[in-house]
Short mmCIF file of C-alpha atoms in Angstrom, two decimals:
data_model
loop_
_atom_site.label_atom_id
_atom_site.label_comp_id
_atom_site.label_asym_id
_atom_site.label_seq_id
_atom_site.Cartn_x
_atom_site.Cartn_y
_atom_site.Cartn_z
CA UNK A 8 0.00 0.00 0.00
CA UNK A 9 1.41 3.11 -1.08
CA UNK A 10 0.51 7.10 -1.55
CA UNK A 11 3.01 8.91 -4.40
CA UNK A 12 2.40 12.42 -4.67
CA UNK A 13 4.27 14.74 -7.16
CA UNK A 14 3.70 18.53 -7.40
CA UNK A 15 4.72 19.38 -11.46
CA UNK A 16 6.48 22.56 -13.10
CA UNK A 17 3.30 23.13 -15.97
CA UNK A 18 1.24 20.57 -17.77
CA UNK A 19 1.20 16.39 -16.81
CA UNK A 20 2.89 14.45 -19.23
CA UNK A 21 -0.15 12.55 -21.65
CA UNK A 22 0.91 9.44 -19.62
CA UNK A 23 2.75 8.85 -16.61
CA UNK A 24 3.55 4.89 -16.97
CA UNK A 25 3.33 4.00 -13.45
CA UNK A 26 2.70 0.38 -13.94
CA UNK A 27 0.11 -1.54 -12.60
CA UNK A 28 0.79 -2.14 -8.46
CA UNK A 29 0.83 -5.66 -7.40
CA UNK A 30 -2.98 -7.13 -6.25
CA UNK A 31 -4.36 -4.59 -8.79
CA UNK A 32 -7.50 -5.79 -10.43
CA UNK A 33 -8.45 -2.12 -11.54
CA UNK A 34 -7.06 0.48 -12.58
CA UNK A 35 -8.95 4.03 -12.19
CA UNK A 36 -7.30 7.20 -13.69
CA UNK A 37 -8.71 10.84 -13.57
CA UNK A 38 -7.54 13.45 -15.69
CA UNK A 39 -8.61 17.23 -15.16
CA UNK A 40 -8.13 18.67 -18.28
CA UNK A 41 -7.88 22.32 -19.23
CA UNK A 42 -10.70 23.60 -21.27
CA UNK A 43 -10.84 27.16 -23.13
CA UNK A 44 -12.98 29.19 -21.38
CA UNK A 45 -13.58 30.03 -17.56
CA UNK A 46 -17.24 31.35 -16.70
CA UNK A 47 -17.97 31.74 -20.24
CA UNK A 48 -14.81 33.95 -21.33
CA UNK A 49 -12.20 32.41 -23.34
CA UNK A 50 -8.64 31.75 -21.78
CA UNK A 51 -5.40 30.28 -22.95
CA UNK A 52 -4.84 28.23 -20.23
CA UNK A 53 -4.84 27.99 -16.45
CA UNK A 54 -2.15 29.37 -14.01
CA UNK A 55 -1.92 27.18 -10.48
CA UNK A 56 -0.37 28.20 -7.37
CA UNK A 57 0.25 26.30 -4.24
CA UNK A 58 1.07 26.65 -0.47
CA UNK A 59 3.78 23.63 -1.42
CA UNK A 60 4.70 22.06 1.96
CA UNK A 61 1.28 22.37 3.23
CA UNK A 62 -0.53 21.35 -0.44
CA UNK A 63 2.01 18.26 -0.60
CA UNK A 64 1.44 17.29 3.34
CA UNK A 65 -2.89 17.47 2.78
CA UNK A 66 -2.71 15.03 -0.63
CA UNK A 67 -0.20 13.10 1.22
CA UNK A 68 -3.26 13.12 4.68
CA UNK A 69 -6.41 12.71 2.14
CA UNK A 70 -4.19 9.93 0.14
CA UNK A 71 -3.81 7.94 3.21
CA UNK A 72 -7.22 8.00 4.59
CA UNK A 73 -8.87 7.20 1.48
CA UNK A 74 -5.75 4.38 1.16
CA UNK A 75 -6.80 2.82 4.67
CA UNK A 76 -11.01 3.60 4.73
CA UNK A 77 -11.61 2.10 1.02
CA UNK A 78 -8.67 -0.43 1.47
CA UNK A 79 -6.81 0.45 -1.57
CA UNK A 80 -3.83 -1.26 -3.01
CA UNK A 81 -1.75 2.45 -4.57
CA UNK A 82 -2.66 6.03 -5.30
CA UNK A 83 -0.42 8.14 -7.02
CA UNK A 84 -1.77 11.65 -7.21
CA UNK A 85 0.16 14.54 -9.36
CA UNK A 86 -0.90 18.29 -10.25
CA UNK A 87 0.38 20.57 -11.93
CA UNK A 88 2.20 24.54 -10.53
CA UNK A 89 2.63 27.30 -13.00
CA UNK A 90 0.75 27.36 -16.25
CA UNK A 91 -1.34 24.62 -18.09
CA UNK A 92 -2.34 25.59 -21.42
CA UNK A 93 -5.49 24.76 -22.86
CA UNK A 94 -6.24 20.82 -23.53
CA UNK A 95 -3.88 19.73 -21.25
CA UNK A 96 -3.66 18.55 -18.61
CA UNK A 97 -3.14 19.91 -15.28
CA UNK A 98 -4.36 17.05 -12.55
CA UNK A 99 -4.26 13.39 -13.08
CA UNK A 100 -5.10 10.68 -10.07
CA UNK A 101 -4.41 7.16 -10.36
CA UNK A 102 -5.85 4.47 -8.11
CA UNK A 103 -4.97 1.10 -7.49
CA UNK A 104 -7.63 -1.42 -6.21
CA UNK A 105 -8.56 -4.75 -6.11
CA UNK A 106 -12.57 -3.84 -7.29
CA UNK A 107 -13.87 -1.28 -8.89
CA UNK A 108 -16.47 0.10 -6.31
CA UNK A 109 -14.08 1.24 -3.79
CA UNK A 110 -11.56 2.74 -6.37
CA UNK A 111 -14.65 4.89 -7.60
CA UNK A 112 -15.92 5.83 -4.44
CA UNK A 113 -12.11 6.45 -3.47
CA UNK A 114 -11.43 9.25 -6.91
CA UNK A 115 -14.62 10.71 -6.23
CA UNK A 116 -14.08 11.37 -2.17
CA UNK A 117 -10.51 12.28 -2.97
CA UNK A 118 -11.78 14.98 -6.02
CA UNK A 119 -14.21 16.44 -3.16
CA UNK A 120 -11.35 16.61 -0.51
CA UNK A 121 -8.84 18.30 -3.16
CA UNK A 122 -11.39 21.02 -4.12
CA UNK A 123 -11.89 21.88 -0.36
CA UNK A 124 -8.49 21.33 1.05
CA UNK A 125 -5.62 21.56 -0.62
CA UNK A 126 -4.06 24.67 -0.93
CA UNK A 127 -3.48 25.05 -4.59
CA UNK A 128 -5.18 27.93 -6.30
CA UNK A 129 -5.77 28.40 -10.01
CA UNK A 130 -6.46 31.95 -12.11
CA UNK A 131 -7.07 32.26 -15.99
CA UNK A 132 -4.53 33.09 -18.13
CA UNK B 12 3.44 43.53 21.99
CA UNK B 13 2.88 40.09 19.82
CA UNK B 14 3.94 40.88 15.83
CA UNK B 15 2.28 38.21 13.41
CA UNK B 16 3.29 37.31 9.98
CA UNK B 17 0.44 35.81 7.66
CA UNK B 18 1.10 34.17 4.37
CA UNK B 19 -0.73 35.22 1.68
CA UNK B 20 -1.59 33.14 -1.55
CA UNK B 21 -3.87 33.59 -4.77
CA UNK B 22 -6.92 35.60 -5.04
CA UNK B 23 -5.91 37.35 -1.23
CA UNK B 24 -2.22 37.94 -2.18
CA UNK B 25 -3.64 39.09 -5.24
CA UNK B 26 -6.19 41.66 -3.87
CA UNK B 27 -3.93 43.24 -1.64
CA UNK B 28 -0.52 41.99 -4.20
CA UNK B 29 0.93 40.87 -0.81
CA UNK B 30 2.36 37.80 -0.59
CA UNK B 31 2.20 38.32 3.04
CA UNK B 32 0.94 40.59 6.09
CA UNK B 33 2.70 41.96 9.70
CA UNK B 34 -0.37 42.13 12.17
CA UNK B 35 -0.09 44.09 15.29
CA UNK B 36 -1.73 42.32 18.49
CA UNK B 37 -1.95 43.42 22.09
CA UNK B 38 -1.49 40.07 23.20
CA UNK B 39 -1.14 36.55 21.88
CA UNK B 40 -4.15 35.44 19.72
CA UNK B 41 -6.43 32.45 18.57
CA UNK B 42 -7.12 32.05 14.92
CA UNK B 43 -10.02 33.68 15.32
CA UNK B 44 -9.34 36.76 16.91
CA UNK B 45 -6.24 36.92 14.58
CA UNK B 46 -8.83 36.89 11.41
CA UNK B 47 -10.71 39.77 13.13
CA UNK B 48 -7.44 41.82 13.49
CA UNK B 49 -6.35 40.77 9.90
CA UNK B 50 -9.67 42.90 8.88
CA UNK B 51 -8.78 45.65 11.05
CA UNK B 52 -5.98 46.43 9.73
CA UNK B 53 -6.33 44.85 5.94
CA UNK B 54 -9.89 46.02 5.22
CA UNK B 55 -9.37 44.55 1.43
CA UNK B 56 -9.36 41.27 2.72
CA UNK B 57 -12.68 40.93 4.35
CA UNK B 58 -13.93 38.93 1.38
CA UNK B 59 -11.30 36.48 1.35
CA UNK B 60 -11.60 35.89 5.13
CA UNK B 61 -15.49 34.87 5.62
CA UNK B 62 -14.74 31.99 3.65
CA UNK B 63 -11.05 31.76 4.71
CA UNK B 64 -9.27 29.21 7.24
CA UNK B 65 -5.79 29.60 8.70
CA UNK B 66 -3.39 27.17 8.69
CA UNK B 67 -0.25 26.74 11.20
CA UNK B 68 2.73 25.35 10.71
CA UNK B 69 0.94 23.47 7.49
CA UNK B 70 -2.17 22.03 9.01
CA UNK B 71 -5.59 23.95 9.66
CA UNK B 72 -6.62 24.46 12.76
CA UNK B 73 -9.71 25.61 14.44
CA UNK B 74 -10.82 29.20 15.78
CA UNK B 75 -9.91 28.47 19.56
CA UNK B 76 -6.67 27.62 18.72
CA UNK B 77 -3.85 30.39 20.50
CA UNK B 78 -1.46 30.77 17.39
CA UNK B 79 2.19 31.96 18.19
CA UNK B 80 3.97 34.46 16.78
CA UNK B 81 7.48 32.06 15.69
CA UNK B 82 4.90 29.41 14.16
CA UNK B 83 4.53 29.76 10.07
CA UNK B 84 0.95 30.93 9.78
CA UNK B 85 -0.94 31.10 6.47
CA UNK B 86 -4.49 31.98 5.11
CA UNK B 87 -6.38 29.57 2.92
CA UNK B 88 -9.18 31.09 1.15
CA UNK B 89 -11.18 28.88 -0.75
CA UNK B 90 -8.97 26.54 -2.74
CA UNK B 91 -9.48 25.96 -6.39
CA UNK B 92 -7.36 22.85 -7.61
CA UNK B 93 -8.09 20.42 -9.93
CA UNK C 13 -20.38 13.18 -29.39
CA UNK C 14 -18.88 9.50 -30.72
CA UNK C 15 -18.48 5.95 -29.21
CA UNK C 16 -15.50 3.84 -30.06
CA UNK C 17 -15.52 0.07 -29.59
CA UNK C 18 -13.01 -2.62 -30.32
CA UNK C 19 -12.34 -6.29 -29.95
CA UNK C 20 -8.61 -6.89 -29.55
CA UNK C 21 -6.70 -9.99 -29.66
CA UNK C 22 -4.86 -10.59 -26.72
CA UNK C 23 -3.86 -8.08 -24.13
CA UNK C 24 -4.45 -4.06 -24.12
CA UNK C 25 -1.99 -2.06 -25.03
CA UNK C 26 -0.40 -0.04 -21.36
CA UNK C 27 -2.08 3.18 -23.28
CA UNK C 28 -4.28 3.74 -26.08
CA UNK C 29 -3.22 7.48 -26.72
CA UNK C 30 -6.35 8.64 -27.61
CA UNK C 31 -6.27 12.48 -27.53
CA UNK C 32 -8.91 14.06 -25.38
CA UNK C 33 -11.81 14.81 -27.12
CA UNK C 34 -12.57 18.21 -28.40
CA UNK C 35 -14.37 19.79 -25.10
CA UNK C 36 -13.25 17.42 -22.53
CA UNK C 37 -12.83 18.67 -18.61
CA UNK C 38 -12.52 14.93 -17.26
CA UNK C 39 -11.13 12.14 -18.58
CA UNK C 40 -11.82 8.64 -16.70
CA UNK C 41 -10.08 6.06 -17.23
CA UNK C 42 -11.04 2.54 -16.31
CA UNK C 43 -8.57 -0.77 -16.42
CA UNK C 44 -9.34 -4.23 -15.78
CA UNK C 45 -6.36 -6.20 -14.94
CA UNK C 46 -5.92 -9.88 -14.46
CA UNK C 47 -4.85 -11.39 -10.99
CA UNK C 48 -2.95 -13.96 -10.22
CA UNK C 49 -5.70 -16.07 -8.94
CA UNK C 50 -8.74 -16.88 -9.48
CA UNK C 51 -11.67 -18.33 -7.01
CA UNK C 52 -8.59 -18.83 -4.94
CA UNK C 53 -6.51 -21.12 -7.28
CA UNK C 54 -3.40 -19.59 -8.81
CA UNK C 55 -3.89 -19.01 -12.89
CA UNK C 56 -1.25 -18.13 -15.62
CA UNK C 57 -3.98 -16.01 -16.95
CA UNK C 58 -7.73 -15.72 -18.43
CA UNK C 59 -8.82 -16.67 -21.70
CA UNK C 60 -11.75 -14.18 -23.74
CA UNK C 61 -14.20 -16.07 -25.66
CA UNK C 62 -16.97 -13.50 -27.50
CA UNK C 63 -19.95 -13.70 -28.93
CA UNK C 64 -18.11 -11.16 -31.41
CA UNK C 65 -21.41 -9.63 -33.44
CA UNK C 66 -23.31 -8.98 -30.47
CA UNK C 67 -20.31 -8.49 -28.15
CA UNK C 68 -19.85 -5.23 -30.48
CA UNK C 69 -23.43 -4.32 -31.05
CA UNK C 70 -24.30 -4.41 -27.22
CA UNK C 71 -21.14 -2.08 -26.20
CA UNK C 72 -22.36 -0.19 -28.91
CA UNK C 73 -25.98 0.36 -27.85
CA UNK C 74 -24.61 0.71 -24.13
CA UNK C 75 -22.50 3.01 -25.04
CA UNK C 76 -24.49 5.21 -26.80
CA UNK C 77 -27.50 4.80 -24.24
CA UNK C 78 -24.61 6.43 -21.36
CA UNK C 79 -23.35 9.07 -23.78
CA UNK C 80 -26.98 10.18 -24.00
CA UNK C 81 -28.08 9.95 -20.61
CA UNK C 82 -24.76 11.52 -18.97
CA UNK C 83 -24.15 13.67 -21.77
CA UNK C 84 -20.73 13.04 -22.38
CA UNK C 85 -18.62 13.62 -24.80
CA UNK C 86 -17.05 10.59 -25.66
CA UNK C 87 -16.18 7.26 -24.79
CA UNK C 88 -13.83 4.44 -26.32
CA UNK C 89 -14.81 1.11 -25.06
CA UNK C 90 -11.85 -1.87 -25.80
CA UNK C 91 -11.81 -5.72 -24.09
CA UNK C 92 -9.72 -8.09 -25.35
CA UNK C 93 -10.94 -11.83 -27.00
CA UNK C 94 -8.43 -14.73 -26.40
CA UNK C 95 -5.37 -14.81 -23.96
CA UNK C 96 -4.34 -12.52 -21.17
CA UNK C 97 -1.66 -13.45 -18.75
CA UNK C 98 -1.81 -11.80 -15.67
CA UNK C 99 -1.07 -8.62 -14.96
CA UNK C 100 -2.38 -7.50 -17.88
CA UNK C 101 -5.29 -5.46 -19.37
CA UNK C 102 -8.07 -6.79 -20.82
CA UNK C 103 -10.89 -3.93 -20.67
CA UNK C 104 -10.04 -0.41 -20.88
CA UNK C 105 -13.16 2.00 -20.69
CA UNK C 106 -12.00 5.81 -21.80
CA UNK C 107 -14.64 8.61 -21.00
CA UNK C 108 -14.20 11.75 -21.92
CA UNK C 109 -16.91 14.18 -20.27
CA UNK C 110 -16.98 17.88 -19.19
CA UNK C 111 -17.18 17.41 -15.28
CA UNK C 112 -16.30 14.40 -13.59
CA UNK C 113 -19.43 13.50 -12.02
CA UNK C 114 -21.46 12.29 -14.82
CA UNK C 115 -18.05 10.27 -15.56
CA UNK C 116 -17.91 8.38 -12.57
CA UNK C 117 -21.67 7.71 -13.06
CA UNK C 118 -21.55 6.47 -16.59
CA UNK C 119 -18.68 4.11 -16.09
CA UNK C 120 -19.85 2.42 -12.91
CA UNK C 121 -23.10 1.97 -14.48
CA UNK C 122 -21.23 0.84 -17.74
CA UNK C 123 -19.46 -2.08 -16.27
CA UNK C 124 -22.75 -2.92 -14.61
CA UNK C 125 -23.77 -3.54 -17.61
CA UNK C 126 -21.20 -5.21 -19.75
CA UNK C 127 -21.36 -7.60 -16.58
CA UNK C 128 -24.94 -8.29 -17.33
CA UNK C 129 -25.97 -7.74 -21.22
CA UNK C 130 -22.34 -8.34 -22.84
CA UNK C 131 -21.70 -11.81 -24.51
CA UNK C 132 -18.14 -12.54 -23.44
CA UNK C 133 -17.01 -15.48 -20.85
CA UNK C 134 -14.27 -15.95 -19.47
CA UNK C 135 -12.13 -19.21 -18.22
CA UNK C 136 -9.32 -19.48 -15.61
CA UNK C 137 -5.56 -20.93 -17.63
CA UNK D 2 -41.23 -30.00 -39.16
CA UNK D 3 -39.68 -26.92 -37.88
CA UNK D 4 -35.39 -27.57 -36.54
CA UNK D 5 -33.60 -24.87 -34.88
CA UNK D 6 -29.91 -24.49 -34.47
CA UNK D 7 -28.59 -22.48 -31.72
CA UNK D 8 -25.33 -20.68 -31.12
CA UNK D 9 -23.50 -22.37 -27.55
CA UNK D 10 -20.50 -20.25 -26.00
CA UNK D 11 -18.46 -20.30 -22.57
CA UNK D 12 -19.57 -22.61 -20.26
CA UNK D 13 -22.47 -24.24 -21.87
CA UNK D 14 -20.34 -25.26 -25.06
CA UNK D 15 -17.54 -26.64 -22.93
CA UNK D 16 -20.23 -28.37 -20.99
CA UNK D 17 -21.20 -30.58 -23.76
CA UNK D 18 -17.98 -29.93 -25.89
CA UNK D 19 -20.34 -28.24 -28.83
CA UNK D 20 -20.77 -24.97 -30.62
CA UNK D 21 -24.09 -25.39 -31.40
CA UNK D 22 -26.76 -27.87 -30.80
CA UNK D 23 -29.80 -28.41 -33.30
CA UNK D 24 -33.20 -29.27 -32.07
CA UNK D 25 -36.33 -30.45 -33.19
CA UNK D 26 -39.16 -28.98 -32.79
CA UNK D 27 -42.79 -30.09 -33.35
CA UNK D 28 -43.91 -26.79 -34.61
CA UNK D 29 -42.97 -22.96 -34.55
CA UNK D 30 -41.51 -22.09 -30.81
CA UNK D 31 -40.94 -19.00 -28.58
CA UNK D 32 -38.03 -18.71 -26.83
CA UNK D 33 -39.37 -19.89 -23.68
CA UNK D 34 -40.43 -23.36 -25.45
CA UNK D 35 -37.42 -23.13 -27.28
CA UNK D 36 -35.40 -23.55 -24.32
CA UNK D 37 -38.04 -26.35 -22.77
CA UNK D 38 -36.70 -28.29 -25.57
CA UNK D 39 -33.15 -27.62 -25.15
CA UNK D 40 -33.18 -29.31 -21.65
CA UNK D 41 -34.68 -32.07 -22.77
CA UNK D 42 -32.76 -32.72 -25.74
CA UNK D 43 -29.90 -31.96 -24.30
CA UNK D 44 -30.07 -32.42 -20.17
CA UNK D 45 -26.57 -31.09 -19.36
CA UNK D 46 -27.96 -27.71 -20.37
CA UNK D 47 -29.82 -27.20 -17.78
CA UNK D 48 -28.04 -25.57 -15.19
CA UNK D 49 -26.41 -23.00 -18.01
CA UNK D 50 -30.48 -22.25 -19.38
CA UNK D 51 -32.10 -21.45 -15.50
CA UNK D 52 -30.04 -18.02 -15.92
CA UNK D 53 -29.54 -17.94 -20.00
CA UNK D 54 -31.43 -16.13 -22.29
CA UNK D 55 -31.93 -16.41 -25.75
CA UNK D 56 -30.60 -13.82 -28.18
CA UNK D 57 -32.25 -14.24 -31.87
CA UNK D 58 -30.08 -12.30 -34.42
CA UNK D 59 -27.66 -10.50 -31.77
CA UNK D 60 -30.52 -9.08 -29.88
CA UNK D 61 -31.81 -10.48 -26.75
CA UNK D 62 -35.29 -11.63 -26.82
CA UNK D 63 -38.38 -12.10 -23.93
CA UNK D 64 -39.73 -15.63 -23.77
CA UNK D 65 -43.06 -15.07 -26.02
CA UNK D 66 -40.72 -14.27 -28.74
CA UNK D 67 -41.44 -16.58 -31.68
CA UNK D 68 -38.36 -17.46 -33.21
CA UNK D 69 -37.98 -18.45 -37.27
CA UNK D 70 -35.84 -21.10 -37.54
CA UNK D 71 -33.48 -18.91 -40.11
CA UNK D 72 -32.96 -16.73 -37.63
CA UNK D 73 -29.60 -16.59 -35.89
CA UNK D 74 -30.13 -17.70 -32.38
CA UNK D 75 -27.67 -18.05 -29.38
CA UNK D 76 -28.04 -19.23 -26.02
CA UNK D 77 -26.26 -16.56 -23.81
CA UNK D 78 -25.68 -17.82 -20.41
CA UNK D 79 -24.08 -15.59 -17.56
CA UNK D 80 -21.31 -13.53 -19.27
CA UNK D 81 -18.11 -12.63 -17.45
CA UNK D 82 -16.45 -10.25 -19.20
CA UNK D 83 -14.01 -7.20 -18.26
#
């Protein structure tokens, strides 16, 4: 059982290649993906900024719990600092389970907890 | 006379382009009393405060809580990642 | 809006590279990987047999049903016929939707379904 | 006299080693006397037919379906894909 978290310099790579962790009968990935407009104006992309120790130490918390209450196998959670241009993309979650219930109840909890918080702020570019 | 230093990030640091603020106390505060003061003196950043939480030494804590002045104290307005 | 669907031999490639579709906010991405064992009893793998014409009409008509009733934006729907060792994919579900939460929905309730209406069987090797 | 051939996969072909089985019929059937029929011609069928259902060209079908005997039809017992 394991929680990797990675704070990234601009957009995620398309794929991050983490192989499948041992026990794993699915495999659930999220992508947040920048699109072009922001309350109906258009943008080029999205510029994030984060309290680092603290935003790394809550994914790090909210990994963990979710790890230990849905009995997980991995998570590996990355976003992206700086700017994301459009269509790419800027969040990406990856969870390890042995079912499928409890790795979609997992991504959805931890989506809730990140958008309430973990210090990382976004602003239109 | 207790001397605060709050660290400021995104739409607050913004508002005020801060990326921090020196409070003046009388005496040593809770979190909540310190968010009262933080008005006081930075009117601009009522807005960011109602729905704000501080955070010490990287964890939130609640309004009771007596913050010192050496601990690293921040201000999390409402977060927007993803 | 568009559904993709394929029958591969063997196992899934690690990624498909699909771009994200035009639009796209959330991208959810569902795995199923062999274990190791099976009912308890250690297997090299599992072996895909398909009903192929209505294996590939019913994704299809699932498929479309979800994209209408979540409104997403896409999805691309792939499960392997034949021999997969374990550790290996052998059903990747891609959905591509503007928020996440009609994501999660659609895909849980798509596997409930292929595990119901979709004519393919597996058997322990 | 009317003779059906139906479609066996998974489980039920491996049970009696057979891709299809053909079966007689007296007359015309629905699916529901189609697979009456099936368990009697063919008795180790039975367990795989209590939860099958018939699917007449790649569509699933209720039991008062009459089935043509040039239709394509498949016995689809419990799948267990993904």
């Amino acid at each position: 059982m394991s929680v990797q978290i990675r704070l990234t310099q601009g957009p995620l790579a398309t794929w991050p290649d983490t192989p499948y962790a041992q026990g794993s009968g699915a495999r659930i990935v999220f992508d947040g993906v920048v699109r072009p407009t922001e309350d109906g104006e258009k943008i080029q992309g999205l510029h994030y900024e984060a309290y680092r120790p603290m935003a790394e130490q809550q994914l790090e918390i909210i990994g963990q719990e979710l790890l230990e209450t849905h009995g997980l196998i991995a998570m590996d959670i990355e976003h992206s600092i700086g700017l994301v241009p459009n269509y790419k993309c800027s969040f990406r979650l990856v969870i390890d389970s042995k079912h499928r219930k409890e790795g979609l109840a997992a991504m959805d909890e931890f989506i809730n907890r990140l958008k309430q918080d973990v210090p990382i702020w976004k602003s239109a570019k | 006379m207790p001397q605060y230093t709050i660290l400021l990030f995104g739409p607050a640091a913004a508002a005020i382009t801060m990326d921090r603020v020196v409070i003046q106390s009388a005496e040593l505060c809770s979190a909540d009393q310190l968010k009262v003061l933080m008005i006081q003196q930075f009117p601009a950043l009522d807005v960011y405060l109602d729905a704000g939480r501080l955070a010490v030494n990287q964890s939130f804590v609640i309004g009771e809580t007596i913050i010192s002045t050496s601990d690293e104290t921040a201000l999390i307005t409402m977060v927007s990642g993803g």
